[in-house]
Amino acid sequence: MSFSIHPTHNAPLKLWDSAGPFEAGAMQQLRNVASLPFIHHHVAGMPDVHWGMGATVGSVIATKQAIVPAAVGVDIGCGMMAVRTSLTANQLPDSLAAIRADIERAVPKGMESSQTANHVKGGWAITPNSVSRAWYDKFEARWRAILAKHPKVDGKTSDQLGSMGGGNHFIEVCLDEEDRVWVMLHSGSRGTGNRIGVYFIEAAKQAIAKEQLDFHLADKDLAFLTEGSQLFDDYIDAMHFAQDYAMSNRELMMIRVLEALRKHVPGFKTDKAAINCHHNYATREVHFGERVWVTRKGAVSARAGELGIIPGSMGTGSFIVEGLGNEESFCSCSHGAGRVMSRGQAKKLITLDQHKAAMQGIEARVDEGVLDESPAAYKDIGAVMDAQQDLVRIRHRLRQVVNVKG
């Protein structure tokens, strides 16, 4: 290891607070990250900050010559994609139930295949040719190279490409302020990225323990890998693989969702340029005069003129934004509203009647299985947007009319 950890090192925190102080647990995590000796300049907290594993969700962490796998997380490359269509609201059918049903059939969701009774957890029972081609053209050789060094990360790969997953992942049909129809979705690298994340988080812990440095870490989940080590290089390679997988995953999902929509309203066109952005990832960037690793855990790149997506919740709409390039946030913004309740709390505190009221007018699942994703489990997206007016400019406000959850 090329770093010596000592308790006197603390980088500054720069926080975009949306509604009073951040929760105590999240603040402690931000301080823990700031105590790492390789932090560059400061740690930025976005207005959707909430507790996460090791590092807070909603934090931007710039590091020199080291990276923390748990800060990148286990849903590597998770992010958003949005496409504007030529459709307007009055071209949609009065009932949107059939559109939702066809989208659900087109894309595997949750933990089951959408195709046959022979369920494959979270993926395809029979992988479409288009998905198989994408896997073999873009990923097969790279995956084999990763497995040759780290066979323990093996598992489901191609049969989850083009699938949504569960949790807070979703697919939506939305309307903007001009009643133009958009299709938007949220997903990541699925089980492949999860296995990579879990494996290298543990590998980092073992490497730290071998050097007898774990005692000095404020949180063992902040175990890091140092640049120049073989494990660091292998992690970066696997992380980039997962990020590319996530990007392709969203593209393949979008193709199938648009095909499902065309069954009901054929002939529409889409904008040539779609927005496809990660919000759990790490990349090389230059900030404050140095080339560093920037880890965005629940944050979106918001360079000047760059378009991004900030979803609220399944009942409160989303925003298409343009970055303002604020260097103090490492040119970043929030990735959503941020949770105010854990999943367990939401299931205990939010009633089904409350959820139904919050979802009024939206074609969506309304049952006890999605109470942990109900709008009341999230911060006020309006307050979150108000808190980052120096980070982004709102280009479009989207309101969902169809929501598909796993």
mmCIF file of C-alpha atoms in Angstrom:
data_model
loop_
_atom_site.group_PDB
_atom_site.id
_atom_site.type_symbol
_atom_site.label_atom_id
_atom_site.label_comp_id
_atom_site.label_asym_id
_atom_site.label_seq_id
_atom_site.Cartn_x
_atom_site.Cartn_y
_atom_site.Cartn_z
ATOM 1 C CA MET A 1 0.000 0.000 0.000
ATOM 2 C CA SER A 2 1.258 3.462 -0.827
ATOM 3 C CA PHE A 3 -0.865 5.292 1.784
ATOM 4 C CA SER A 4 -0.669 5.574 5.530
ATOM 5 C CA ILE A 5 -4.041 6.223 7.173
ATOM 6 C CA HIS A 6 -4.102 8.495 10.182
ATOM 7 C CA PRO A 7 -7.025 10.027 12.092
ATOM 8 C CA THR A 8 -6.030 13.648 11.504
ATOM 9 C CA HIS A 9 -6.751 13.636 7.767
ATOM 10 C CA ASN A 10 -10.145 15.105 6.973
ATOM 11 C CA ALA A 11 -11.090 16.603 3.625
ATOM 12 C CA PRO A 12 -13.802 19.293 3.601
ATOM 13 C CA LEU A 13 -17.439 18.442 2.928
ATOM 14 C CA LYS A 14 -19.505 20.475 0.471
ATOM 15 C CA LEU A 15 -23.194 19.684 0.786
ATOM 16 C CA TRP A 16 -26.289 20.615 -1.212
ATOM 17 C CA ASP A 17 -28.951 20.335 1.475
ATOM 18 C CA SER A 18 -32.588 20.127 0.370
ATOM 19 C CA ALA A 19 -34.574 20.111 3.624
ATOM 20 C CA GLY A 20 -32.534 20.651 6.775
ATOM 21 C CA PRO A 21 -29.464 18.711 7.866
ATOM 22 C CA PHE A 22 -28.746 15.320 6.342
ATOM 23 C CA GLU A 23 -29.606 12.318 8.514
ATOM 24 C CA ALA A 24 -26.997 11.538 11.165
ATOM 25 C CA GLY A 25 -26.007 8.202 9.656
ATOM 26 C CA ALA A 26 -25.401 9.718 6.241
ATOM 27 C CA MET A 27 -23.389 12.587 7.737
ATOM 28 C CA GLN A 28 -21.160 10.116 9.563
ATOM 29 C CA GLN A 29 -20.592 8.228 6.326
ATOM 30 C CA LEU A 30 -19.610 11.448 4.570
ATOM 31 C CA ARG A 31 -17.128 12.186 7.355
ATOM 32 C CA ASN A 32 -15.780 8.645 7.155
ATOM 33 C CA VAL A 33 -15.112 9.050 3.439
ATOM 34 C CA ALA A 34 -13.543 12.475 4.012
ATOM 35 C CA SER A 35 -11.063 10.873 6.426
ATOM 36 C CA LEU A 36 -9.506 8.731 3.694
ATOM 37 C CA PRO A 37 -5.982 9.969 2.848
ATOM 38 C CA PHE A 38 -6.401 9.903 -0.914
ATOM 39 C CA ILE A 39 -9.473 12.171 -1.152
ATOM 40 C CA HIS A 40 -8.958 14.944 -3.676
ATOM 41 C CA HIS A 41 -9.958 18.461 -2.613
ATOM 42 C CA HIS A 42 -13.311 17.688 -0.891
ATOM 43 C CA VAL A 43 -16.292 15.338 -0.755
ATOM 44 C CA ALA A 44 -19.554 16.537 -2.334
ATOM 45 C CA GLY A 45 -22.985 15.537 -1.003
ATOM 46 C CA MET A 46 -25.935 15.887 -3.359
ATOM 47 C CA PRO A 47 -29.398 16.914 -2.067
ATOM 48 C CA ASP A 48 -30.720 13.336 -2.309
ATOM 49 C CA VAL A 49 -28.117 11.983 0.145
ATOM 50 C CA HIS A 50 -29.142 8.999 2.243
ATOM 51 C CA TRP A 51 -27.377 6.128 3.970
ATOM 52 C CA GLY A 52 -25.697 3.469 1.810
ATOM 53 C CA MET A 53 -23.162 0.687 2.236
ATOM 54 C CA GLY A 54 -19.834 2.268 3.144
ATOM 55 C CA ALA A 55 -20.491 5.552 1.364
ATOM 56 C CA THR A 56 -23.717 7.526 1.190
ATOM 57 C CA VAL A 57 -25.973 7.285 -1.810
ATOM 58 C CA GLY A 58 -25.829 10.768 -3.334
ATOM 59 C CA SER A 59 -22.112 11.415 -2.849
ATOM 60 C CA VAL A 60 -19.355 12.402 -5.277
ATOM 61 C CA ILE A 61 -15.892 11.236 -4.273
ATOM 62 C CA ALA A 62 -12.726 12.275 -6.106
ATOM 63 C CA THR A 63 -9.670 10.179 -5.275
ATOM 64 C CA LYS A 64 -6.007 10.121 -6.207
ATOM 65 C CA GLN A 65 -4.305 6.787 -6.934
ATOM 66 C CA ALA A 66 -6.956 4.714 -5.191
ATOM 67 C CA ILE A 67 -10.569 3.665 -5.513
ATOM 68 C CA VAL A 68 -13.150 2.317 -3.037
ATOM 69 C CA PRO A 69 -15.196 -0.519 -4.618
ATOM 70 C CA ALA A 70 -18.024 -0.150 -2.071
ATOM 71 C CA ALA A 71 -18.379 3.521 -3.026
ATOM 72 C CA VAL A 72 -19.018 2.460 -6.615
ATOM 73 C CA GLY A 73 -21.399 -0.110 -5.154
ATOM 74 C CA VAL A 74 -22.831 -3.395 -6.374
ATOM 75 C CA ASP A 75 -25.237 -2.073 -9.021
ATOM 76 C CA ILE A 76 -22.349 -0.863 -11.144
ATOM 77 C CA GLY A 77 -23.442 1.368 -14.011
ATOM 78 C CA CYS A 78 -26.999 1.684 -12.763
ATOM 79 C CA GLY A 79 -28.597 4.641 -14.454
ATOM 80 C CA MET A 80 -31.342 6.139 -16.581
ATOM 81 C CA MET A 81 -32.327 6.319 -20.231
ATOM 82 C CA ALA A 82 -34.953 8.543 -21.831
ATOM 83 C CA VAL A 83 -36.207 9.011 -25.395
ATOM 84 C CA ARG A 84 -38.655 11.627 -26.639
ATOM 85 C CA THR A 85 -41.152 10.465 -29.252
ATOM 86 C CA SER A 86 -43.211 12.320 -31.846
ATOM 87 C CA LEU A 87 -46.392 11.211 -30.067
ATOM 88 C CA THR A 88 -48.610 13.506 -28.056
ATOM 89 C CA ALA A 89 -50.956 12.615 -25.206
ATOM 90 C CA ASN A 90 -54.092 12.715 -27.353
ATOM 91 C CA GLN A 91 -52.670 9.939 -29.550
ATOM 92 C CA LEU A 92 -52.514 7.483 -26.653
ATOM 93 C CA PRO A 93 -55.496 5.190 -26.053
ATOM 94 C CA ASP A 94 -57.933 6.100 -23.285
ATOM 95 C CA SER A 95 -56.947 2.991 -21.334
ATOM 96 C CA LEU A 96 -53.221 2.415 -20.902
ATOM 97 C CA ALA A 97 -53.559 -0.992 -19.262
ATOM 98 C CA ALA A 98 -52.789 -2.903 -22.461
ATOM 99 C CA ILE A 99 -49.659 -0.823 -23.059
ATOM 100 C CA ARG A 100 -48.424 -1.616 -19.557
ATOM 101 C CA ALA A 101 -49.162 -5.318 -20.059
ATOM 102 C CA ASP A 102 -47.250 -5.429 -23.351
ATOM 103 C CA ILE A 103 -44.249 -3.639 -21.834
ATOM 104 C CA GLU A 104 -44.258 -6.139 -18.979
ATOM 105 C CA ARG A 105 -44.256 -8.986 -21.498
ATOM 106 C CA ALA A 106 -41.506 -7.389 -23.587
ATOM 107 C CA VAL A 107 -38.930 -6.935 -20.803
ATOM 108 C CA PRO A 108 -38.159 -9.382 -17.967
ATOM 109 C CA LYS A 109 -38.693 -7.655 -14.631
ATOM 110 C CA GLY A 110 -38.266 -8.373 -10.962
ATOM 111 C CA MET A 111 -37.019 -11.853 -10.201
ATOM 112 C CA GLU A 112 -38.951 -13.749 -12.883
ATOM 113 C CA SER A 113 -38.760 -14.236 -16.606
ATOM 114 C CA SER A 114 -41.673 -12.700 -18.481
ATOM 115 C CA GLN A 115 -41.820 -15.490 -21.036
ATOM 116 C CA THR A 116 -42.639 -18.962 -19.746
ATOM 117 C CA ALA A 117 -43.492 -20.912 -16.636
ATOM 118 C CA ASN A 118 -39.858 -22.089 -16.571
ATOM 119 C CA HIS A 119 -38.769 -18.982 -14.732
ATOM 120 C CA VAL A 120 -35.208 -17.711 -14.898
ATOM 121 C CA LYS A 121 -34.584 -15.419 -11.966
ATOM 122 C CA GLY A 122 -34.364 -11.887 -13.250
ATOM 123 C CA GLY A 123 -33.768 -12.732 -16.896
ATOM 124 C CA TRP A 124 -34.722 -14.509 -20.106
ATOM 125 C CA ALA A 125 -36.021 -18.066 -20.255
ATOM 126 C CA ILE A 126 -35.345 -17.908 -24.004
ATOM 127 C CA THR A 127 -32.849 -15.163 -24.870
ATOM 128 C CA PRO A 128 -33.881 -13.166 -27.986
ATOM 129 C CA ASN A 129 -31.462 -13.272 -30.923
ATOM 130 C CA SER A 130 -30.876 -9.518 -30.709
ATOM 131 C CA VAL A 131 -29.776 -9.840 -27.088
ATOM 132 C CA SER A 132 -27.528 -12.837 -27.840
ATOM 133 C CA ARG A 133 -25.865 -10.938 -30.686
ATOM 134 C CA ALA A 134 -25.209 -7.940 -28.446
ATOM 135 C CA TRP A 135 -23.666 -10.204 -25.826
ATOM 136 C CA TYR A 136 -21.355 -12.047 -28.211
ATOM 137 C CA ASP A 137 -20.380 -8.947 -30.190
ATOM 138 C CA LYS A 138 -19.666 -6.680 -27.206
ATOM 139 C CA PHE A 139 -19.102 -8.736 -24.093
ATOM 140 C CA GLU A 140 -18.316 -12.441 -24.490
ATOM 141 C CA ALA A 141 -14.544 -12.122 -25.060
ATOM 142 C CA ARG A 142 -14.154 -9.496 -22.330
ATOM 143 C CA TRP A 143 -16.102 -11.629 -19.865
ATOM 144 C CA ARG A 144 -13.962 -14.685 -20.563
ATOM 145 C CA ALA A 145 -10.834 -12.626 -19.915
ATOM 146 C CA ILE A 146 -12.221 -11.501 -16.541
ATOM 147 C CA LEU A 147 -13.193 -15.059 -15.594
ATOM 148 C CA ALA A 148 -9.731 -16.341 -16.475
ATOM 149 C CA LYS A 149 -8.376 -14.242 -13.585
ATOM 150 C CA HIS A 150 -11.387 -14.224 -11.258
ATOM 151 C CA PRO A 151 -13.574 -17.300 -11.880
ATOM 152 C CA LYS A 152 -15.641 -16.688 -8.731
ATOM 153 C CA VAL A 153 -17.556 -13.843 -10.419
ATOM 154 C CA ASP A 154 -19.115 -16.273 -12.909
ATOM 155 C CA GLY A 155 -22.901 -16.577 -13.083
ATOM 156 C CA LYS A 156 -25.850 -15.307 -15.113
ATOM 157 C CA THR A 157 -24.690 -12.876 -17.791
ATOM 158 C CA SER A 158 -26.228 -12.950 -21.277
ATOM 159 C CA ASP A 159 -29.630 -14.139 -20.036
ATOM 160 C CA GLN A 160 -30.038 -10.973 -17.949
ATOM 161 C CA LEU A 161 -28.947 -8.523 -20.634
ATOM 162 C CA GLY A 162 -31.970 -6.436 -21.639
ATOM 163 C CA SER A 163 -33.818 -7.013 -18.357
ATOM 164 C CA MET A 164 -35.042 -4.544 -15.751
ATOM 165 C CA GLY A 165 -34.652 -6.166 -12.340
ATOM 166 C CA GLY A 166 -36.529 -5.099 -9.241
ATOM 167 C CA GLY A 167 -36.149 -2.662 -6.368
ATOM 168 C CA ASN A 168 -36.233 0.918 -7.602
ATOM 169 C CA HIS A 169 -35.765 -0.033 -11.257
ATOM 170 C CA PHE A 170 -38.664 0.884 -13.531
ATOM 171 C CA ILE A 171 -39.980 1.598 -17.006
ATOM 172 C CA GLU A 172 -42.293 4.563 -17.640
ATOM 173 C CA VAL A 173 -44.275 6.268 -20.355
ATOM 174 C CA CYS A 174 -44.307 9.987 -19.532
ATOM 175 C CA LEU A 175 -45.659 13.301 -20.784
ATOM 176 C CA ASP A 176 -43.707 16.567 -20.771
ATOM 177 C CA GLU A 177 -44.995 20.137 -20.380
ATOM 178 C CA GLU A 178 -46.110 20.138 -24.044
ATOM 179 C CA ASP A 179 -47.816 16.729 -23.670
ATOM 180 C CA ARG A 180 -45.115 15.078 -25.792
ATOM 181 C CA VAL A 181 -44.693 11.384 -24.995
ATOM 182 C CA TRP A 182 -41.380 10.153 -23.572
ATOM 183 C CA VAL A 183 -40.226 6.661 -22.686
ATOM 184 C CA MET A 184 -37.921 6.465 -19.692
ATOM 185 C CA LEU A 185 -36.320 3.575 -17.836
ATOM 186 C CA HIS A 186 -33.987 2.808 -14.943
ATOM 187 C CA SER A 187 -31.717 -0.231 -14.695
ATOM 188 C CA GLY A 188 -28.086 -1.276 -14.389
ATOM 189 C CA SER A 189 -25.682 -4.172 -14.790
ATOM 190 C CA ARG A 190 -27.988 -6.698 -13.128
ATOM 191 C CA GLY A 191 -26.506 -9.795 -11.462
ATOM 192 C CA THR A 192 -23.279 -9.474 -13.403
ATOM 193 C CA GLY A 193 -22.419 -6.098 -11.885
ATOM 194 C CA ASN A 194 -23.581 -7.259 -8.473
ATOM 195 C CA ARG A 195 -21.198 -10.215 -8.471
ATOM 196 C CA ILE A 196 -18.326 -8.023 -9.634
ATOM 197 C CA GLY A 197 -19.061 -5.457 -6.916
ATOM 198 C CA VAL A 198 -19.426 -7.978 -4.101
ATOM 199 C CA TYR A 199 -16.299 -9.886 -5.146
ATOM 200 C CA PHE A 200 -14.003 -6.859 -5.350
ATOM 201 C CA ILE A 201 -15.383 -5.252 -2.173
ATOM 202 C CA GLU A 202 -14.353 -8.412 -0.325
ATOM 203 C CA ALA A 203 -11.037 -8.535 -2.200
ATOM 204 C CA ALA A 204 -10.300 -4.968 -1.114
ATOM 205 C CA LYS A 205 -11.080 -5.847 2.509
ATOM 206 C CA GLN A 206 -8.716 -8.809 2.327
ATOM 207 C CA ALA A 207 -5.992 -6.683 0.779
ATOM 208 C CA ILE A 208 -6.348 -4.066 3.523
ATOM 209 C CA ALA A 209 -6.350 -6.737 6.227
ATOM 210 C CA LYS A 210 -3.200 -8.286 4.762
ATOM 211 C CA GLU A 211 -1.495 -4.913 5.133
ATOM 212 C CA GLN A 212 -2.962 -4.601 8.650
ATOM 213 C CA LEU A 213 -4.632 -1.304 7.835
ATOM 214 C CA ASP A 214 -8.241 -2.303 8.475
ATOM 215 C CA PHE A 215 -8.059 -1.185 12.111
ATOM 216 C CA HIS A 216 -7.551 2.412 10.973
ATOM 217 C CA LEU A 217 -10.523 2.554 8.603
ATOM 218 C CA ALA A 218 -13.587 4.297 10.019
ATOM 219 C CA ASP A 219 -15.710 1.727 8.181
ATOM 220 C CA LYS A 220 -14.419 -1.578 6.835
ATOM 221 C CA ASP A 221 -16.651 -1.124 3.793
ATOM 222 C CA LEU A 222 -14.320 1.722 2.784
ATOM 223 C CA ALA A 223 -11.574 -0.770 1.983
ATOM 224 C CA PHE A 224 -9.736 0.503 -1.061
ATOM 225 C CA LEU A 225 -7.516 -0.640 -3.913
ATOM 226 C CA THR A 226 -4.369 1.269 -4.786
ATOM 227 C CA GLU A 227 -3.366 2.233 -8.292
ATOM 228 C CA GLY A 228 -0.454 0.177 -9.576
ATOM 229 C CA SER A 229 -1.602 -3.060 -7.955
ATOM 230 C CA GLN A 230 -2.833 -5.974 -10.074
ATOM 231 C CA LEU A 231 -6.080 -6.092 -8.112
ATOM 232 C CA PHE A 232 -6.716 -2.409 -8.858
ATOM 233 C CA ASP A 233 -6.191 -2.980 -12.586
ATOM 234 C CA ASP A 234 -8.445 -6.037 -12.555
ATOM 235 C CA TYR A 235 -11.180 -4.142 -10.719
ATOM 236 C CA ILE A 236 -11.077 -1.223 -13.140
ATOM 237 C CA ASP A 237 -11.328 -3.635 -16.070
ATOM 238 C CA ALA A 238 -14.282 -5.476 -14.502
ATOM 239 C CA MET A 239 -15.955 -2.217 -13.458
ATOM 240 C CA HIS A 240 -15.723 -0.826 -17.001
ATOM 241 C CA PHE A 241 -17.178 -4.096 -18.278
ATOM 242 C CA ALA A 242 -20.149 -3.741 -15.906
ATOM 243 C CA GLN A 243 -20.655 -0.091 -16.845
ATOM 244 C CA ASP A 244 -20.708 -0.957 -20.544
ATOM 245 C CA TYR A 245 -23.065 -3.868 -19.837
ATOM 246 C CA ALA A 246 -25.420 -1.503 -17.996
ATOM 247 C CA MET A 247 -25.408 1.001 -20.860
ATOM 248 C CA SER A 248 -26.174 -1.735 -23.388
ATOM 249 C CA ASN A 249 -28.788 -3.225 -21.060
ATOM 250 C CA ARG A 250 -30.758 0.023 -21.090
ATOM 251 C CA GLU A 251 -30.446 0.354 -24.868
ATOM 252 C CA LEU A 252 -31.804 -3.151 -25.437
ATOM 253 C CA MET A 253 -34.650 -2.558 -22.976
ATOM 254 C CA MET A 254 -35.563 0.687 -24.721
ATOM 255 C CA ILE A 255 -35.760 -0.998 -28.121
ATOM 256 C CA ARG A 256 -38.221 -3.561 -26.791
ATOM 257 C CA VAL A 257 -40.310 -0.997 -24.894
ATOM 258 C CA LEU A 258 -40.655 1.144 -28.018
ATOM 259 C CA GLU A 259 -41.667 -1.948 -30.001
ATOM 260 C CA ALA A 260 -44.352 -2.687 -27.400
ATOM 261 C CA LEU A 261 -45.630 0.897 -27.596
ATOM 262 C CA ARG A 262 -45.782 0.732 -31.412
ATOM 263 C CA LYS A 263 -48.285 -2.121 -31.175
ATOM 264 C CA HIS A 264 -50.772 0.418 -29.862
ATOM 265 C CA VAL A 265 -49.689 3.649 -31.585
ATOM 266 C CA PRO A 266 -47.734 2.699 -34.725
ATOM 267 C CA GLY A 267 -45.738 5.003 -36.927
ATOM 268 C CA PHE A 268 -44.231 7.378 -34.381
ATOM 269 C CA LYS A 269 -40.642 8.559 -34.518
ATOM 270 C CA THR A 270 -38.080 9.197 -31.789
ATOM 271 C CA ASP A 271 -35.456 11.882 -31.343
ATOM 272 C CA LYS A 272 -32.127 10.892 -32.880
ATOM 273 C CA ALA A 273 -30.250 11.389 -29.613
ATOM 274 C CA ALA A 274 -31.375 9.565 -26.481
ATOM 275 C CA ILE A 275 -30.118 10.344 -22.979
ATOM 276 C CA ASN A 276 -28.351 7.368 -21.402
ATOM 277 C CA CYS A 277 -26.473 8.161 -18.196
ATOM 278 C CA HIS A 278 -24.965 6.220 -15.309
ATOM 279 C CA HIS A 279 -25.441 7.264 -11.702
ATOM 280 C CA ASN A 280 -23.419 4.520 -9.940
ATOM 281 C CA TYR A 281 -19.957 4.471 -11.467
ATOM 282 C CA ALA A 282 -16.376 5.705 -11.482
ATOM 283 C CA THR A 283 -14.424 7.399 -14.245
ATOM 284 C CA ARG A 284 -11.256 9.402 -14.876
ATOM 285 C CA GLU A 285 -11.742 13.180 -14.960
ATOM 286 C CA VAL A 286 -9.752 16.368 -14.394
ATOM 287 C CA HIS A 287 -10.808 18.507 -11.431
ATOM 288 C CA PHE A 288 -9.004 21.337 -9.689
ATOM 289 C CA GLY A 289 -5.984 20.836 -11.913
ATOM 290 C CA GLU A 290 -5.472 17.111 -11.375
ATOM 291 C CA ARG A 291 -6.529 13.956 -13.178
ATOM 292 C CA VAL A 292 -8.381 11.862 -10.612
ATOM 293 C CA TRP A 293 -10.899 9.072 -10.208
ATOM 294 C CA VAL A 294 -14.412 10.403 -9.685
ATOM 295 C CA THR A 295 -16.864 8.010 -8.068
ATOM 296 C CA ARG A 296 -20.504 9.012 -8.326
ATOM 297 C CA LYS A 297 -22.573 6.878 -5.982
ATOM 298 C CA GLY A 298 -26.107 7.985 -6.720
ATOM 299 C CA ALA A 299 -25.038 11.078 -8.666
ATOM 300 C CA VAL A 300 -25.113 12.132 -12.326
ATOM 301 C CA SER A 301 -22.484 13.873 -14.410
ATOM 302 C CA ALA A 302 -23.605 17.466 -15.045
ATOM 303 C CA ARG A 303 -20.916 19.127 -17.154
ATOM 304 C CA ALA A 304 -21.886 22.344 -18.886
ATOM 305 C CA GLY A 305 -24.465 21.552 -21.564
ATOM 306 C CA GLU A 306 -24.625 17.842 -20.706
ATOM 307 C CA LEU A 307 -28.119 16.353 -20.483
ATOM 308 C CA GLY A 308 -29.107 14.142 -17.568
ATOM 309 C CA ILE A 309 -32.139 12.553 -15.931
ATOM 310 C CA ILE A 310 -33.313 13.024 -12.339
ATOM 311 C CA PRO A 311 -36.293 10.800 -11.462
ATOM 312 C CA GLY A 312 -38.535 11.556 -8.516
ATOM 313 C CA SER A 313 -40.604 8.548 -7.494
ATOM 314 C CA MET A 314 -43.159 6.296 -9.155
ATOM 315 C CA GLY A 315 -45.873 8.876 -8.527
ATOM 316 C CA THR A 316 -44.193 12.278 -8.653
ATOM 317 C CA GLY A 317 -42.577 12.621 -12.075
ATOM 318 C CA SER A 318 -39.021 13.271 -13.228
ATOM 319 C CA PHE A 319 -36.772 15.927 -14.761
ATOM 320 C CA ILE A 320 -34.628 16.160 -17.865
ATOM 321 C CA VAL A 321 -31.824 18.533 -16.903
ATOM 322 C CA GLU A 322 -28.890 20.344 -18.468
ATOM 323 C CA GLY A 323 -25.659 20.488 -16.493
ATOM 324 C CA LEU A 324 -24.159 23.828 -15.512
ATOM 325 C CA GLY A 325 -20.636 22.495 -14.977
ATOM 326 C CA ASN A 326 -20.321 23.506 -11.323
ATOM 327 C CA GLU A 327 -16.804 22.472 -10.328
ATOM 328 C CA GLU A 328 -17.657 22.536 -6.620
ATOM 329 C CA SER A 329 -19.877 19.462 -7.172
ATOM 330 C CA PHE A 330 -17.240 17.923 -9.472
ATOM 331 C CA CYS A 331 -19.714 18.761 -12.255
ATOM 332 C CA SER A 332 -22.409 16.512 -10.759
ATOM 333 C CA CYS A 333 -26.028 16.601 -9.622
ATOM 334 C CA SER A 334 -28.436 14.357 -7.733
ATOM 335 C CA HIS A 335 -29.592 11.070 -9.248
ATOM 336 C CA GLY A 336 -33.136 11.248 -7.868
ATOM 337 C CA ALA A 337 -35.170 12.282 -4.876
ATOM 338 C CA GLY A 338 -33.411 10.088 -2.314
ATOM 339 C CA ARG A 339 -35.087 7.907 0.270
ATOM 340 C CA VAL A 340 -36.494 9.154 3.578
ATOM 341 C CA MET A 341 -37.628 5.673 4.639
ATOM 342 C CA SER A 342 -35.836 2.352 4.414
ATOM 343 C CA ARG A 343 -37.682 -0.339 2.502
ATOM 344 C CA GLY A 344 -38.670 -2.003 5.760
ATOM 345 C CA GLN A 345 -39.956 1.249 7.242
ATOM 346 C CA ALA A 346 -41.969 2.039 4.126
ATOM 347 C CA LYS A 347 -43.708 -1.328 4.193
ATOM 348 C CA LYS A 348 -44.646 -0.779 7.847
ATOM 349 C CA LEU A 349 -45.676 2.884 7.675
ATOM 350 C CA ILE A 350 -47.309 3.330 4.248
ATOM 351 C CA THR A 351 -50.772 1.853 3.834
ATOM 352 C CA LEU A 352 -52.140 0.454 0.610
ATOM 353 C CA ASP A 353 -54.843 3.150 0.601
ATOM 354 C CA GLN A 354 -52.179 5.864 0.889
ATOM 355 C CA HIS A 355 -50.282 4.298 -1.981
ATOM 356 C CA LYS A 356 -53.403 4.113 -4.146
ATOM 357 C CA ALA A 357 -54.091 7.813 -3.515
ATOM 358 C CA ALA A 358 -50.515 8.741 -4.463
ATOM 359 C CA MET A 359 -50.765 6.772 -7.716
ATOM 360 C CA GLN A 360 -54.111 8.213 -8.813
ATOM 361 C CA GLY A 361 -54.245 8.659 -12.590
ATOM 362 C CA ILE A 362 -51.165 6.501 -13.300
ATOM 363 C CA GLU A 363 -51.441 3.059 -14.909
ATOM 364 C CA ALA A 364 -49.259 1.014 -12.554
ATOM 365 C CA ARG A 365 -49.040 -1.824 -10.076
ATOM 366 C CA VAL A 366 -50.917 -0.847 -6.933
ATOM 367 C CA ASP A 367 -50.370 -3.604 -4.386
ATOM 368 C CA GLU A 368 -48.463 -4.306 -1.198
ATOM 369 C CA GLY A 369 -45.463 -5.549 -3.188
ATOM 370 C CA VAL A 370 -44.492 -1.995 -4.190
ATOM 371 C CA LEU A 371 -45.164 -0.103 -0.934
ATOM 372 C CA ASP A 372 -41.398 0.247 -0.399
ATOM 373 C CA GLU A 373 -41.319 2.294 -3.613
ATOM 374 C CA SER A 374 -44.368 4.441 -2.847
ATOM 375 C CA PRO A 375 -43.817 8.220 -3.248
ATOM 376 C CA ALA A 376 -43.966 8.789 0.536
ATOM 377 C CA ALA A 377 -40.758 6.731 0.910
ATOM 378 C CA TYR A 378 -38.838 9.448 -0.958
ATOM 379 C CA LYS A 379 -37.823 13.038 -0.393
ATOM 380 C CA ASP A 380 -39.792 15.866 -1.982
ATOM 381 C CA ILE A 381 -38.362 16.014 -5.504
ATOM 382 C CA GLY A 382 -39.294 19.711 -5.714
ATOM 383 C CA ALA A 383 -37.105 20.507 -2.711
ATOM 384 C CA VAL A 384 -34.292 18.402 -4.162
ATOM 385 C CA MET A 385 -34.436 20.323 -7.442
ATOM 386 C CA ASP A 386 -34.576 23.689 -5.659
ATOM 387 C CA ALA A 387 -31.421 22.770 -3.749
ATOM 388 C CA GLN A 388 -29.369 22.242 -6.921
ATOM 389 C CA GLN A 389 -30.255 25.234 -9.053
ATOM 390 C CA ASP A 390 -26.535 25.987 -9.264
ATOM 391 C CA LEU A 391 -25.841 22.486 -10.621
ATOM 392 C CA VAL A 392 -28.476 22.002 -13.331
ATOM 393 C CA ARG A 393 -31.067 23.796 -15.413
ATOM 394 C CA ILE A 394 -34.427 22.060 -15.869
ATOM 395 C CA ARG A 395 -35.176 21.366 -19.521
ATOM 396 C CA HIS A 396 -38.319 19.253 -19.153
ATOM 397 C CA ARG A 397 -40.625 18.161 -16.349
ATOM 398 C CA LEU A 398 -42.031 14.682 -17.018
ATOM 399 C CA ARG A 399 -45.124 13.196 -15.412
ATOM 400 C CA GLN A 400 -45.639 9.460 -15.753
ATOM 401 C CA VAL A 401 -48.843 7.971 -17.141
ATOM 402 C CA VAL A 402 -47.586 4.364 -17.174
ATOM 403 C CA ASN A 403 -45.252 2.866 -14.580
ATOM 404 C CA VAL A 404 -43.822 -0.655 -14.693
ATOM 405 C CA LYS A 405 -42.079 -2.038 -11.588
ATOM 406 C CA GLY A 406 -40.441 -5.370 -10.903
#
